[in-house]
mmCIF file of N, CA and C in Angstrom:
data_model
loop_
_atom_site.group_PDB
_atom_site.id
_atom_site.type_symbol
_atom_site.label_atom_id
_atom_site.label_comp_id
_atom_site.label_asym_id
_atom_site.label_seq_id
_atom_site.Cartn_x
_atom_site.Cartn_y
_atom_site.Cartn_z
ATOM 1 N N MET A 110 103.879 82.767 120.241
ATOM 2 C CA MET A 110 103.727 83.302 121.571
ATOM 3 C C MET A 110 105.010 83.144 122.370
ATOM 4 N N ARG A 111 105.843 82.211 121.983
ATOM 5 C CA ARG A 111 107.087 81.988 122.707
ATOM 6 C C ARG A 111 107.971 83.232 122.647
ATOM 7 N N LEU A 112 107.842 84.004 121.579
ATOM 8 C CA LEU A 112 108.646 85.215 121.400
ATOM 9 C C LEU A 112 108.398 86.216 122.523
ATOM 10 N N ALA A 113 107.169 86.320 122.999
ATOM 11 C CA ALA A 113 106.834 87.294 124.045
ATOM 12 C C ALA A 113 107.560 87.010 125.350
ATOM 13 N N THR A 114 108.004 85.785 125.586
ATOM 14 C CA THR A 114 108.704 85.469 126.835
ATOM 15 C C THR A 114 110.090 86.092 126.894
ATOM 16 N N PHE A 115 110.597 86.577 125.775
ATOM 17 C CA PHE A 115 111.925 87.189 125.746
ATOM 18 C C PHE A 115 111.884 88.694 125.959
ATOM 19 N N LEU A 116 110.700 89.236 126.204
ATOM 20 C CA LEU A 116 110.550 90.678 126.382
ATOM 21 C C LEU A 116 111.183 91.104 127.701
ATOM 22 N N GLY A 117 112.070 92.088 127.602
ATOM 23 C CA GLY A 117 112.730 92.616 128.792
ATOM 24 C C GLY A 117 112.635 94.126 128.823
ATOM 25 N N ARG A 118 113.325 94.742 129.793
ATOM 26 C CA ARG A 118 113.287 96.199 129.905
ATOM 27 C C ARG A 118 113.880 96.885 128.687
ATOM 28 N N ASP A 119 114.893 96.279 128.092
ATOM 29 C CA ASP A 119 115.566 96.924 126.962
ATOM 30 C C ASP A 119 115.076 96.426 125.612
ATOM 31 N N GLY A 120 113.956 95.732 125.569
ATOM 32 C CA GLY A 120 113.386 95.340 124.282
ATOM 33 C C GLY A 120 113.243 93.847 124.110
ATOM 34 N N LEU A 121 113.021 93.470 122.879
ATOM 35 C CA LEU A 121 112.753 92.088 122.505
ATOM 36 C C LEU A 121 113.690 91.742 121.353
ATOM 37 N N TRP A 122 114.756 90.964 121.617
ATOM 38 C CA TRP A 122 115.710 90.688 120.550
ATOM 39 C C TRP A 122 116.446 89.356 120.676
ATOM 40 N N PRO A 123 115.724 88.247 120.763
ATOM 41 C CA PRO A 123 116.396 86.945 120.771
ATOM 42 C C PRO A 123 116.820 86.537 119.359
ATOM 43 N N SER A 124 117.809 85.662 119.281
ATOM 44 C CA SER A 124 118.241 85.160 117.969
ATOM 45 C C SER A 124 117.266 84.079 117.497
ATOM 46 N N HIS A 125 117.347 83.748 116.221
ATOM 47 C CA HIS A 125 116.506 82.674 115.679
ATOM 48 C C HIS A 125 116.789 81.367 116.416
ATOM 49 N N GLU A 126 118.063 81.116 116.707
ATOM 50 C CA GLU A 126 118.454 79.885 117.396
ATOM 51 C C GLU A 126 117.840 79.820 118.796
ATOM 52 N N THR A 127 117.837 80.955 119.503
ATOM 53 C CA THR A 127 117.278 81.004 120.856
ATOM 54 C C THR A 127 115.779 80.723 120.833
ATOM 55 N N ILE A 128 115.078 81.320 119.880
ATOM 56 C CA ILE A 128 113.631 81.095 119.760
ATOM 57 C C ILE A 128 113.361 79.631 119.420
ATOM 58 N N ALA A 129 114.152 79.067 118.493
ATOM 59 C CA ALA A 129 113.967 77.675 118.080
ATOM 60 C C ALA A 129 114.172 76.728 119.257
ATOM 61 N N LYS A 130 115.206 76.985 120.045
ATOM 62 C CA LYS A 130 115.487 76.134 121.198
ATOM 63 C C LYS A 130 114.345 76.218 122.219
ATOM 64 N N ALA A 131 113.845 77.425 122.478
ATOM 65 C CA ALA A 131 112.768 77.607 123.458
ATOM 66 C C ALA A 131 111.464 76.967 122.986
ATOM 67 N N ALA A 132 111.197 77.018 121.680
ATOM 68 C CA ALA A 132 109.951 76.467 121.133
ATOM 69 C C ALA A 132 110.090 75.005 120.728
ATOM 70 N N ASP A 133 111.321 74.471 120.803
ATOM 71 C CA ASP A 133 111.612 73.090 120.434
ATOM 72 C C ASP A 133 111.235 72.804 118.977
ATOM 73 N N VAL A 134 111.650 73.729 118.093
ATOM 74 C CA VAL A 134 111.444 73.576 116.653
ATOM 75 C C VAL A 134 112.753 73.915 115.948
ATOM 76 N N SER A 135 112.781 73.734 114.627
ATOM 77 C CA SER A 135 113.989 74.057 113.870
ATOM 78 C C SER A 135 114.088 75.563 113.629
ATOM 79 N N VAL A 136 115.292 76.011 113.312
ATOM 80 C CA VAL A 136 115.518 77.429 113.014
ATOM 81 C C VAL A 136 114.711 77.836 111.791
ATOM 82 N N ARG A 137 114.632 76.960 110.798
ATOM 83 C CA ARG A 137 113.876 77.266 109.584
ATOM 84 C C ARG A 137 112.387 77.470 109.900
ATOM 85 N N THR A 138 111.850 76.672 110.832
ATOM 86 C CA THR A 138 110.456 76.834 111.242
ATOM 87 C C THR A 138 110.248 78.188 111.904
ATOM 88 N N VAL A 139 111.205 78.605 112.713
ATOM 89 C CA VAL A 139 111.133 79.921 113.363
ATOM 90 C C VAL A 139 111.119 81.020 112.308
ATOM 91 N N ILE A 140 111.994 80.908 111.318
ATOM 92 C CA ILE A 140 112.070 81.926 110.266
ATOM 93 C C ILE A 140 110.750 81.987 109.498
ATOM 94 N N ARG A 141 110.172 80.818 109.171
ATOM 95 C CA ARG A 141 108.878 80.799 108.475
ATOM 96 C C ARG A 141 107.781 81.428 109.333
ATOM 97 N N ALA A 142 107.777 81.125 110.627
ATOM 98 C CA ALA A 142 106.761 81.689 111.525
ATOM 99 C C ALA A 142 106.918 83.205 111.639
ATOM 100 N N LEU A 143 108.163 83.678 111.715
ATOM 101 C CA LEU A 143 108.395 85.122 111.783
ATOM 102 C C LEU A 143 107.946 85.801 110.494
ATOM 103 N N GLU A 144 108.242 85.195 109.344
ATOM 104 C CA GLU A 144 107.800 85.756 108.063
ATOM 105 C C GLU A 144 106.276 85.843 108.008
ATOM 106 N N ARG A 145 105.605 84.830 108.536
ATOM 107 C CA ARG A 145 104.134 84.840 108.559
ATOM 108 C C ARG A 145 103.630 85.959 109.474
ATOM 109 N N ALA A 146 104.289 86.138 110.613
ATOM 110 C CA ALA A 146 103.896 87.207 111.544
ATOM 111 C C ALA A 146 104.114 88.582 110.913
ATOM 112 N N TYR A 147 105.209 88.741 110.146
ATOM 113 C CA TYR A 147 105.442 90.011 109.436
ATOM 114 C C TYR A 147 104.320 90.242 108.423
ATOM 115 N N ALA A 148 103.973 89.175 107.673
ATOM 116 C CA ALA A 148 102.940 89.294 106.639
ATOM 117 C C ALA A 148 101.574 89.625 107.244
ATOM 118 N N LEU A 149 101.295 89.104 108.427
ATOM 119 C CA LEU A 149 100.030 89.395 109.101
ATOM 120 C C LEU A 149 100.025 90.772 109.743
ATOM 121 N N GLY A 150 101.210 91.349 109.889
ATOM 122 C CA GLY A 150 101.302 92.685 110.473
ATOM 123 C C GLY A 150 101.302 92.705 111.986
ATOM 124 N N ILE A 151 101.551 91.553 112.631
ATOM 125 C CA ILE A 151 101.548 91.528 114.095
ATOM 126 C C ILE A 151 102.948 91.624 114.687
ATOM 127 N N LEU A 152 103.961 91.671 113.829
ATOM 128 C CA LEU A 152 105.338 91.748 114.294
ATOM 129 C C LEU A 152 106.159 92.543 113.291
ATOM 130 N N THR A 153 107.050 93.386 113.789
ATOM 131 C CA THR A 153 108.012 94.074 112.928
ATOM 132 C C THR A 153 109.399 93.796 113.479
ATOM 133 N N SER A 154 110.399 93.897 112.628
ATOM 134 C CA SER A 154 111.771 93.680 113.092
ATOM 135 C C SER A 154 112.670 94.793 112.587
ATOM 136 N N THR A 155 113.710 95.035 113.352
ATOM 137 C CA THR A 155 114.722 96.019 112.999
ATOM 138 C C THR A 155 116.074 95.342 113.138
ATOM 139 N N LYS A 156 116.922 95.490 112.136
ATOM 140 C CA LYS A 156 118.255 94.892 112.204
ATOM 141 C C LYS A 156 119.087 95.634 113.243
ATOM 142 N N ARG A 157 119.750 94.888 114.114
ATOM 143 C CA ARG A 157 120.603 95.492 115.135
ATOM 144 C C ARG A 157 122.056 95.273 114.743
ATOM 145 N N THR A 158 122.862 96.295 114.924
ATOM 146 C CA THR A 158 124.287 96.204 114.623
ATOM 147 C C THR A 158 125.089 96.800 115.769
ATOM 148 N N VAL A 159 126.344 96.370 115.865
ATOM 149 C CA VAL A 159 127.279 96.934 116.840
ATOM 150 C C VAL A 159 128.583 97.230 116.115
ATOM 151 N N MET A 160 129.342 98.155 116.641
ATOM 152 C CA MET A 160 130.644 98.482 116.062
ATOM 153 C C MET A 160 131.696 97.580 116.693
ATOM 154 N N ARG A 161 132.463 96.907 115.860
ATOM 155 C CA ARG A 161 133.598 96.107 116.314
ATOM 156 C C ARG A 161 134.816 96.664 115.607
ATOM 157 N N GLY A 162 135.549 97.505 116.310
ATOM 158 C CA GLY A 162 136.651 98.211 115.675
ATOM 159 C C GLY A 162 136.083 99.222 114.707
ATOM 160 N N ALA A 163 136.510 99.142 113.457
ATOM 161 C CA ALA A 163 136.021 100.068 112.433
ATOM 162 C C ALA A 163 134.869 99.471 111.630
ATOM 163 N N ARG A 164 134.480 98.244 111.962
ATOM 164 C CA ARG A 164 133.430 97.559 111.191
ATOM 165 C C ARG A 164 132.114 97.530 111.951
ATOM 166 N N ARG A 165 131.029 97.619 111.215
ATOM 167 C CA ARG A 165 129.685 97.471 111.789
ATOM 168 C C ARG A 165 129.261 96.028 111.549
ATOM 169 N N VAL A 166 128.967 95.309 112.631
ATOM 170 C CA VAL A 166 128.635 93.893 112.561
ATOM 171 C C VAL A 166 127.175 93.698 112.969
ATOM 172 N N ARG A 167 126.455 92.908 112.197
ATOM 173 C CA ARG A 167 125.047 92.636 112.505
ATOM 174 C C ARG A 167 124.976 91.621 113.640
ATOM 175 N N THR A 168 124.124 91.901 114.622
ATOM 176 C CA THR A 168 123.967 90.973 115.743
ATOM 177 C C THR A 168 122.646 90.224 115.591
ATOM 178 N N SER A 169 121.613 90.676 116.232
ATOM 179 C CA SER A 169 120.309 90.018 116.119
ATOM 180 C C SER A 169 119.273 91.052 115.701
ATOM 181 N N ASN A 170 118.057 90.607 115.536
ATOM 182 C CA ASN A 170 116.968 91.527 115.194
ATOM 183 C C ASN A 170 116.295 92.022 116.467
ATOM 184 N N ALA A 171 115.816 93.243 116.435
ATOM 185 C CA ALA A 171 114.971 93.756 117.513
ATOM 186 C C ALA A 171 113.532 93.623 117.033
ATOM 187 N N TYR A 172 112.704 92.931 117.786
ATOM 188 C CA TYR A 172 111.328 92.673 117.382
ATOM 189 C C TYR A 172 110.375 93.599 118.121
ATOM 190 N N THR A 173 109.314 93.997 117.445
ATOM 191 C CA THR A 173 108.264 94.809 118.053
ATOM 192 C C THR A 173 106.929 94.120 117.802
ATOM 193 N N LEU A 174 106.232 93.791 118.890
ATOM 194 C CA LEU A 174 104.895 93.215 118.761
ATOM 195 C C LEU A 174 103.915 94.345 118.496
ATOM 196 N N VAL A 175 103.124 94.220 117.442
ATOM 197 C CA VAL A 175 102.189 95.266 117.036
ATOM 198 C C VAL A 175 100.814 94.921 117.608
ATOM 199 N N VAL A 176 100.231 95.871 118.354
ATOM 200 C CA VAL A 176 98.977 95.551 119.033
ATOM 201 C C VAL A 176 97.754 96.259 118.458
ATOM 202 N N THR A 177 97.884 97.468 117.931
ATOM 203 C CA THR A 177 96.700 98.160 117.414
ATOM 204 C C THR A 177 96.472 97.815 115.948
ATOM 205 N N LYS A 178 95.231 97.910 115.511
ATOM 206 C CA LYS A 178 94.884 97.599 114.115
ATOM 207 C C LYS A 178 95.602 98.528 113.140
ATOM 208 N N ALA A 179 95.686 99.816 113.477
ATOM 209 C CA ALA A 179 96.347 100.774 112.583
ATOM 210 C C ALA A 179 97.818 100.429 112.426
ATOM 211 N N GLU A 180 98.480 100.075 113.530
ATOM 212 C CA GLU A 180 99.892 99.691 113.452
ATOM 213 C C GLU A 180 100.054 98.402 112.657
ATOM 214 N N GLN A 181 99.100 97.460 112.829
ATOM 215 C CA GLN A 181 99.172 96.202 112.091
ATOM 216 C C GLN A 181 99.059 96.437 110.592
ATOM 217 N N MET A 182 98.143 97.307 110.171
ATOM 218 C CA MET A 182 97.983 97.595 108.747
ATOM 219 C C MET A 182 99.235 98.257 108.184
ATOM 220 N N LYS A 183 99.823 99.170 108.950
ATOM 221 C CA LYS A 183 101.046 99.845 108.513
ATOM 222 C C LYS A 183 102.191 98.840 108.381
ATOM 223 N N ALA A 184 102.333 97.949 109.360
ATOM 224 C CA ALA A 184 103.393 96.938 109.313
ATOM 225 C C ALA A 184 103.171 95.969 108.160
ATOM 226 N N LYS A 185 101.914 95.579 107.944
ATOM 227 C CA LYS A 185 101.591 94.650 106.856
ATOM 228 C C LYS A 185 101.938 95.265 105.502
ATOM 229 N N ALA A 186 101.604 96.544 105.319
ATOM 230 C CA ALA A 186 101.901 97.231 104.054
ATOM 231 C C ALA A 186 103.403 97.345 103.838
ATOM 232 N N GLY A 187 104.149 97.654 104.893
ATOM 233 C CA GLY A 187 105.602 97.757 104.772
ATOM 234 C C GLY A 187 106.227 96.429 104.407
ATOM 235 N N HIS A 188 105.740 95.341 105.018
ATOM 236 C CA HIS A 188 106.273 94.015 104.706
ATOM 237 C C HIS A 188 105.957 93.636 103.267
ATOM 238 N N LEU A 189 104.733 93.917 102.823
ATOM 239 C CA LEU A 189 104.341 93.597 101.451
ATOM 240 C C LEU A 189 105.207 94.351 100.449
ATOM 241 N N LYS A 190 105.475 95.623 100.730
ATOM 242 C CA LYS A 190 106.306 96.429 99.835
ATOM 243 C C LYS A 190 107.704 95.819 99.711
ATOM 244 N N ARG A 191 108.301 95.449 100.856
ATOM 245 C CA ARG A 191 109.639 94.847 100.825
ATOM 246 C C ARG A 191 109.621 93.505 100.110
ATOM 247 N N ALA A 192 108.579 92.702 100.351
ATOM 248 C CA ALA A 192 108.491 91.382 99.729
ATOM 249 C C ALA A 192 108.369 91.489 98.217
ATOM 250 N N VAL A 193 107.553 92.412 97.736
ATOM 251 C CA VAL A 193 107.381 92.587 96.288
ATOM 252 C C VAL A 193 108.682 93.050 95.662
ATOM 253 N N PHE A 194 109.364 94.013 96.285
ATOM 254 C CA PHE A 194 110.626 94.499 95.738
ATOM 255 C C PHE A 194 111.655 93.382 95.711
ATOM 256 N N ARG A 195 111.767 92.645 96.831
ATOM 257 C CA ARG A 195 112.770 91.580 96.915
ATOM 258 C C ARG A 195 112.499 90.520 95.859
ATOM 259 N N THR A 196 111.236 90.147 95.667
ATOM 260 C CA THR A 196 110.883 89.121 94.692
ATOM 261 C C THR A 196 111.202 89.575 93.276
ATOM 262 N N SER A 197 110.832 90.796 92.926
ATOM 263 C CA SER A 197 111.085 91.261 91.561
ATOM 264 C C SER A 197 112.572 91.443 91.322
ATOM 265 N N PHE A 198 113.312 91.929 92.315
ATOM 266 C CA PHE A 198 114.748 92.126 92.158
ATOM 267 C C PHE A 198 115.454 90.788 91.989
ATOM 268 N N LEU A 199 115.090 89.796 92.820
ATOM 269 C CA LEU A 199 115.727 88.488 92.724
ATOM 270 C C LEU A 199 115.365 87.792 91.424
ATOM 271 N N SER A 200 114.151 87.990 90.919
ATOM 272 C CA SER A 200 113.749 87.380 89.653
ATOM 273 C C SER A 200 114.612 87.893 88.508
ATOM 274 N N VAL A 201 114.891 89.186 88.496
ATOM 275 C CA VAL A 201 115.738 89.776 87.460
ATOM 276 C C VAL A 201 117.150 89.220 87.574
ATOM 277 N N LYS A 202 117.676 89.143 88.799
ATOM 278 C CA LYS A 202 119.031 88.623 88.984
ATOM 279 C C LYS A 202 119.135 87.175 88.523
ATOM 280 N N MET A 203 118.121 86.353 88.835
ATOM 281 C CA MET A 203 118.152 84.953 88.429
ATOM 282 C C MET A 203 118.057 84.819 86.911
ATOM 283 N N ALA A 204 117.220 85.621 86.273
ATOM 284 C CA ALA A 204 117.091 85.573 84.815
ATOM 285 C C ALA A 204 118.420 85.931 84.160
ATOM 286 N N GLU A 205 119.111 86.906 84.728
ATOM 287 C CA GLU A 205 120.397 87.303 84.158
ATOM 288 C C GLU A 205 121.461 86.235 84.384
ATOM 289 N N LYS A 206 121.375 85.494 85.500
ATOM 290 C CA LYS A 206 122.340 84.420 85.751
ATOM 291 C C LYS A 206 122.133 83.269 84.777
ATOM 292 N N VAL A 207 120.876 82.940 84.514
ATOM 293 C CA VAL A 207 120.567 81.829 83.617
ATOM 294 C C VAL A 207 121.033 82.133 82.202
ATOM 295 N N ASN A 208 120.781 83.335 81.728
ATOM 296 C CA ASN A 208 121.158 83.717 80.377
ATOM 297 C C ASN A 208 121.829 85.084 80.420
ATOM 298 N N PRO A 209 123.167 85.123 80.405
ATOM 299 C CA PRO A 209 123.865 86.406 80.500
ATOM 300 C C PRO A 209 123.552 87.359 79.349
ATOM 301 N N LEU A 210 123.082 86.838 78.210
ATOM 302 C CA LEU A 210 122.760 87.707 77.081
ATOM 303 C C LEU A 210 121.433 88.424 77.294
ATOM 304 N N PHE A 211 120.624 87.895 78.213
ATOM 305 C CA PHE A 211 119.309 88.470 78.500
ATOM 306 C C PHE A 211 119.435 89.376 79.711
ATOM 307 N N SER A 212 119.047 90.627 79.561
ATOM 308 C CA SER A 212 119.152 91.555 80.681
ATOM 309 C C SER A 212 117.991 92.530 80.678
ATOM 310 N N PHE A 213 117.448 92.771 81.880
ATOM 311 C CA PHE A 213 116.405 93.776 82.028
ATOM 312 C C PHE A 213 117.006 95.166 82.144
ATOM 313 N N ARG A 214 118.284 95.223 82.418
ATOM 314 C CA ARG A 214 118.923 96.522 82.597
ATOM 315 C C ARG A 214 119.114 97.172 81.237
ATOM 316 N N PRO A 215 118.762 98.433 81.128
ATOM 317 C CA PRO A 215 118.857 99.089 79.822
ATOM 318 C C PRO A 215 120.304 99.210 79.356
ATOM 319 N N GLN A 216 120.497 98.954 78.098
ATOM 320 C CA GLN A 216 121.815 99.107 77.491
ATOM 321 C C GLN A 216 121.787 100.402 76.697
ATOM 322 N N TRP A 217 122.243 101.473 77.305
ATOM 323 C CA TRP A 217 122.176 102.781 76.670
ATOM 324 C C TRP A 217 123.332 102.958 75.705
ATOM 325 N N ALA A 218 123.008 103.374 74.521
ATOM 326 C CA ALA A 218 124.021 103.671 73.514
ATOM 327 C C ALA A 218 123.575 104.934 72.784
ATOM 328 N N ALA A 219 124.508 105.792 72.547
ATOM 329 C CA ALA A 219 124.181 107.037 71.847
ATOM 330 C C ALA A 219 123.801 106.715 70.403
ATOM 331 N N GLN A 220 122.693 107.277 69.953
ATOM 332 C CA GLN A 220 122.260 107.060 68.585
ATOM 333 C C GLN A 220 122.788 108.186 67.711
ATOM 334 N N SER A 221 123.179 107.805 66.515
ATOM 335 C CA SER A 221 123.639 108.843 65.593
ATOM 336 C C SER A 221 122.416 109.589 65.067
ATOM 337 N N PRO A 222 122.502 110.897 64.918
ATOM 338 C CA PRO A 222 121.344 111.670 64.453
ATOM 339 C C PRO A 222 121.004 111.322 63.005
ATOM 340 N N GLU A 223 119.698 111.204 62.747
ATOM 341 C CA GLU A 223 119.241 110.900 61.397
ATOM 342 C C GLU A 223 119.003 112.169 60.596
ATOM 343 N N ARG A 224 118.796 113.273 61.298
ATOM 344 C CA ARG A 224 118.556 114.561 60.643
ATOM 345 C C ARG A 224 119.463 115.606 61.267
ATOM 346 N N THR A 225 119.754 116.601 60.483
ATOM 347 C CA THR A 225 120.510 117.735 61.020
ATOM 348 C C THR A 225 119.546 118.596 61.828
ATOM 349 N N PRO A 226 120.059 119.464 62.697
ATOM 350 C CA PRO A 226 119.169 120.347 63.451
ATOM 351 C C PRO A 226 118.265 121.185 62.540
ATOM 352 N N GLN A 227 118.797 121.649 61.416
ATOM 353 C CA GLN A 227 117.995 122.456 60.493
ATOM 354 C C GLN A 227 116.860 121.633 59.892
ATOM 355 N N GLU A 228 117.157 120.394 59.497
ATOM 356 C CA GLU A 228 116.119 119.524 58.943
ATOM 357 C C GLU A 228 115.033 119.233 59.989
ATOM 358 N N MET A 229 115.436 119.070 61.249
ATOM 359 C CA MET A 229 114.473 118.825 62.316
ATOM 360 C C MET A 229 113.554 120.031 62.514
ATOM 361 N N LEU A 230 114.127 121.234 62.504
ATOM 362 C CA LEU A 230 113.322 122.452 62.636
ATOM 363 C C LEU A 230 112.323 122.578 61.495
ATOM 364 N N GLU A 231 112.782 122.288 60.285
ATOM 365 C CA GLU A 231 111.887 122.370 59.132
ATOM 366 C C GLU A 231 110.741 121.361 59.252
ATOM 367 N N ALA A 232 111.030 120.168 59.748
ATOM 368 C CA ALA A 232 109.989 119.150 59.910
ATOM 369 C C ALA A 232 108.963 119.589 60.949
ATOM 370 N N VAL A 233 109.428 120.161 62.059
ATOM 371 C CA VAL A 233 108.514 120.628 63.104
ATOM 372 C C VAL A 233 107.648 121.765 62.584
ATOM 373 N N GLN A 234 108.258 122.686 61.827
ATOM 374 C CA GLN A 234 107.480 123.795 61.267
ATOM 375 C C GLN A 234 106.430 123.276 60.287
ATOM 376 N N ALA A 235 106.786 122.281 59.495
ATOM 377 C CA ALA A 235 105.832 121.705 58.544
ATOM 378 C C ALA A 235 104.669 121.042 59.288
ATOM 379 N N TRP A 236 104.977 120.329 60.377
ATOM 380 C CA TRP A 236 103.918 119.685 61.165
ATOM 381 C C TRP A 236 102.992 120.734 61.773
ATOM 382 N N SER A 237 103.573 121.806 62.299
ATOM 383 C CA SER A 237 102.734 122.832 62.931
ATOM 384 C C SER A 237 101.873 123.539 61.882
ATOM 385 N N ARG A 238 102.434 123.812 60.680
ATOM 386 C CA ARG A 238 101.629 124.428 59.617
ATOM 387 C C ARG A 238 100.486 123.497 59.223
ATOM 388 N N GLU A 239 100.780 122.213 59.118
ATOM 389 C CA GLU A 239 99.763 121.230 58.743
ATOM 390 C C GLU A 239 98.671 121.151 59.811
ATOM 391 N N ALA A 240 99.054 121.181 61.078
ATOM 392 C CA ALA A 240 98.079 121.116 62.171
ATOM 393 C C ALA A 240 97.199 122.355 62.184
ATOM 394 N N LEU A 241 97.780 123.518 61.920
ATOM 395 C CA LEU A 241 97.007 124.760 61.912
ATOM 396 C C LEU A 241 96.048 124.816 60.730
ATOM 397 N N SER A 242 96.459 124.261 59.598
ATOM 398 C CA SER A 242 95.606 124.326 58.413
ATOM 399 C C SER A 242 94.410 123.379 58.522
ATOM 400 N N THR A 243 94.507 122.322 59.310
ATOM 401 C CA THR A 243 93.395 121.371 59.446
ATOM 402 C C THR A 243 92.390 121.810 60.499
ATOM 403 N N THR A 244 92.734 122.768 61.341
ATOM 404 C CA THR A 244 91.788 123.205 62.388
ATOM 405 C C THR A 244 90.987 124.402 61.999
#
């Protein structure tokens, strides 16, 4: 509920440190609470960035409190989708770090043909003749 006190005319976007200081908790506790709110579908966040010279620099998150049930379900589904993707992606990366010889990424290599094109055509024709004769 402390997050709602930061709501102003231009939105809701305090830093994790600001929320932690206002709630008198650690930054990690704030992050866990925000993750729980995302999972429940009562809060969504958008990354905010500003241009500094030619670079885009991330500042803070813009938060949106979700009030209707339909919006909550939509936010909950979006968070779940991101969480599942992030978990599966990180699991693959960790497995590859532990054992560099083990990789989920396909290793594509051109296979040498076992039959000539003519032999392949003859095999297909034989299969089709066999299929027609059994029906």
